[in-house]
Structures are given as C-alpha cells and as structure tokens.
Amino acid sequence: ALVALATTVVLIALLSADYHSLIGRKMRYFPTYRCPGVWTPQEVEDLGKQCTSVATERGGAFERNANGQITTARYNCLQLMKQKGGNAFALVVKPGEADNECRAMTCDVALEDHPPAGPDAAWDQDLEVWSMRCPLQKVARNIVGTHLMEWNWTFIGEECTNRLGPEGWNYVQVSPP
C-alpha cells in the first residue's frame, strides 16, 4: 500500500510539473474553416486574384485513405499551409487518381462570398477550399442533422420517410456508408 501511495504521489507531481510548464506558453491555434459552396477549378484559379500562392504540392500525401475518405489529405494540406505561413488552401482530390493537389495560399482579404451547396451536397467534394478568412456569416443557417450508426437500409428509409423528413431535418449521416 505504501508503494502504491508513493507511486501515486510521484505521478501527481510529474503531471503537475508538466501542467505548470504549459502555463504561460503560447499555444498555436489555426482556426481554419471550410469555405461554403461547391467550387469549380476556374473559381480556384480566380483565387489567384485575391490570394498569393505559397506552395503547391501533388502526390500520395493528398490521396484518399484506406477507407476512401479524404481526411488525411485535408490534414496534410492543412499542415502544408501552416508550414508555408499561409492562411488558406485548396484541395483537389479526384476519385481513383494519384495526381491530387494541395495549393497553400496567403489571402490578405476575406474570400469573396460563394454560393452555398445545397443541403443534399456531399461533404467530400473533388475540390475544397479551406481558409481562416471564409465569409462565415453565411455558414450559420440553423442546419439540423443526425447520425445513424449501424442501421440497416430498410430502417434508414423508414426513419427518413416517417420521421426525419416530416420533422424538417436537413441531413442524415450514415455510418458505415
């Protein structure tokens, strides 16, 4: 019992020392948001009129992961943006292609307002724009959704038809897809 008490005291002391070393340290936070809307390649090219490109990279770091998602590609593109001192990035991820692209940019002004995607637009687009300077006042639209995990398709259809649709829910996310 004495050994357990001594171990606990030492562990608390180590955790306290680590906690206190964080106090006063400047934490780096990069609030980067997905800019609303469905973007076209030409619109991303037009961002060059508002922004300065700081880096463009292609390849495996921006491919879909083993589950077919682009979360790793988004993360890697965000890291490229931060490393190069940018505040926005465009990510082009094409299904089944290895020549995906991340373009990190610095934008001195807020990005122009962009028409929003419809409520049924997929979250994963072939082209996404993320920025610290998105026009966020247009994003908050009281969208309400739910996540149905491990439901079979018959029950999902019934739930959407009989409950979620009539009640005005905007979207349903299903896992696994």
XYZ file of C-alpha atoms in Angstrom:
177
model
C 0.000 0.000 0.000
C 2.902 2.322 0.780
C 4.470 1.670 -2.628
C 1.159 2.413 -4.365
C 0.800 5.656 -2.402
C 4.372 6.702 -3.204
C 3.832 5.897 -6.892
C 0.631 7.959 -6.913
C 2.372 10.924 -5.265
C 5.236 10.789 -7.783
C 2.783 10.542 -10.693
C 0.779 13.537 -9.430
C 3.995 15.532 -9.015
C 5.080 14.721 -12.574
C 1.687 15.627 -14.006
C 1.612 18.881 -12.025
C 5.081 19.816 -13.255
C 4.053 19.109 -16.839
C 0.830 21.115 -16.413
C 2.684 24.089 -14.943
C 5.183 24.049 -17.799
C 2.258 24.706 -20.168
C 1.047 27.767 -18.264
C 2.237 30.904 -19.980
C 3.273 29.048 -23.112
C 1.725 30.492 -26.246
C -0.492 27.869 -27.847
C -0.611 27.954 -31.650
C -4.179 27.790 -32.899
C -5.144 27.941 -36.563
C -8.944 28.353 -36.866
C -9.335 27.148 -40.444
C -12.838 26.637 -41.829
C -14.198 25.001 -44.934
C -15.495 27.752 -47.189
C -19.112 27.071 -48.119
C -20.211 26.120 -51.590
C -19.243 23.851 -54.428
C -16.083 25.218 -56.043
C -15.023 24.790 -59.673
C -11.401 24.639 -60.886
C -11.823 28.036 -62.578
C -13.016 29.614 -59.320
C -9.943 28.297 -57.538
C -7.769 29.736 -60.315
C -9.572 33.052 -59.771
C -8.487 32.960 -56.115
C -5.089 33.951 -57.506
C -6.535 37.448 -57.950
C -7.254 37.646 -54.207
C -4.508 35.434 -52.785
C -0.829 34.651 -53.234
C 0.136 31.027 -53.763
C 2.851 29.997 -51.275
C 3.147 26.299 -52.207
C 1.626 23.695 -54.499
C 2.261 20.001 -53.950
C 0.921 16.850 -55.570
C 1.059 13.180 -54.757
C 0.398 10.465 -52.246
C 0.073 12.717 -49.204
C -3.174 14.008 -50.694
C -4.757 10.699 -51.720
C -7.819 9.104 -50.165
C -7.077 6.911 -47.159
C -7.731 3.156 -46.898
C -11.398 3.885 -46.143
C -11.843 6.060 -49.226
C -12.038 9.284 -47.176
C -10.007 12.462 -47.673
C -9.498 13.302 -44.003
C -5.762 12.531 -44.180
C -5.433 14.603 -47.350
C -7.157 17.544 -45.606
C -4.847 17.202 -42.608
C -1.724 17.061 -44.795
C -2.873 20.076 -46.790
C -3.547 21.996 -43.557
C -0.035 21.119 -42.364
C 1.450 22.360 -45.661
C -0.499 25.622 -45.289
C 0.784 26.112 -41.730
C 4.404 25.225 -42.630
C 4.444 27.721 -45.502
C 2.802 30.508 -43.488
C -0.435 30.526 -45.462
C -3.972 31.103 -44.249
C -5.953 29.208 -46.911
C -5.689 26.087 -49.022
C -7.417 24.435 -51.960
C -7.504 20.647 -52.052
C -8.190 18.767 -55.286
C -8.871 15.065 -54.677
C -10.129 13.110 -57.668
C -11.558 9.625 -57.187
C -9.091 6.935 -58.228
C -6.341 9.331 -59.290
C -2.933 9.761 -57.701
C -2.290 13.270 -59.052
C -4.180 15.049 -56.284
C -3.122 18.576 -55.427
C -2.835 20.879 -52.435
C -2.375 24.589 -53.033
C -1.465 26.670 -49.968
C -2.192 30.392 -50.219
C -1.999 33.648 -48.310
C -5.098 35.818 -48.600
C -4.917 39.394 -47.299
C -8.676 39.919 -47.503
C -11.684 37.745 -46.765
C -12.576 35.403 -49.595
C -15.455 36.515 -51.784
C -18.886 35.232 -50.905
C -19.594 31.955 -52.665
C -22.998 30.393 -53.374
C -23.637 27.626 -50.841
C -24.014 23.985 -51.757
C -27.478 22.511 -51.495
C -28.426 20.585 -48.358
C -28.005 17.291 -50.209
C -24.481 18.019 -51.485
C -21.874 15.509 -50.403
C -19.370 16.625 -47.767
C -16.459 15.161 -49.729
C -16.106 17.203 -52.906
C -13.462 16.820 -55.613
C -12.350 20.370 -54.835
C -12.485 22.051 -51.434
C -11.367 25.465 -50.221
C -10.434 25.966 -46.558
C -9.424 29.301 -45.074
C -9.020 31.387 -41.966
C -10.864 34.096 -43.906
C -14.105 32.489 -45.113
C -17.285 34.587 -45.078
C -18.642 32.690 -42.067
C -21.736 34.801 -41.515
C -23.343 32.865 -44.388
C -22.471 29.451 -42.935
C -24.681 29.502 -39.845
C -28.094 28.600 -41.261
C -29.677 26.539 -38.479
C -28.977 23.309 -40.325
C -30.007 20.319 -38.246
C -28.915 16.761 -38.924
C -28.443 13.415 -37.291
C -26.076 10.486 -37.480
C -27.487 6.965 -37.802
C -24.845 4.418 -36.869
C -25.103 0.787 -37.957
C -28.725 0.963 -39.092
C -29.836 -1.230 -41.979
C -31.031 0.478 -45.143
C -34.680 -0.530 -44.640
C -34.846 1.155 -41.227
C -32.950 4.203 -42.513
C -35.527 4.627 -45.291
C -38.421 4.281 -42.858
C -36.859 6.724 -40.385
C -36.239 9.320 -43.100
C -39.694 8.921 -44.648
C -41.776 8.709 -41.487
C -39.916 10.903 -39.025
C -36.858 12.894 -40.070
C -38.249 14.268 -43.355
C -41.630 15.368 -41.960
C -39.940 16.920 -38.911
C -37.697 19.079 -41.130
C -34.251 17.546 -40.551
C -31.776 18.830 -43.174
C -29.486 15.815 -43.479
C -28.760 12.313 -42.249
C -25.248 10.897 -41.989
C -24.986 7.107 -42.120
C -22.095 5.010 -40.762
C -20.806 2.823 -42.131
C -21.915 4.015 -45.556
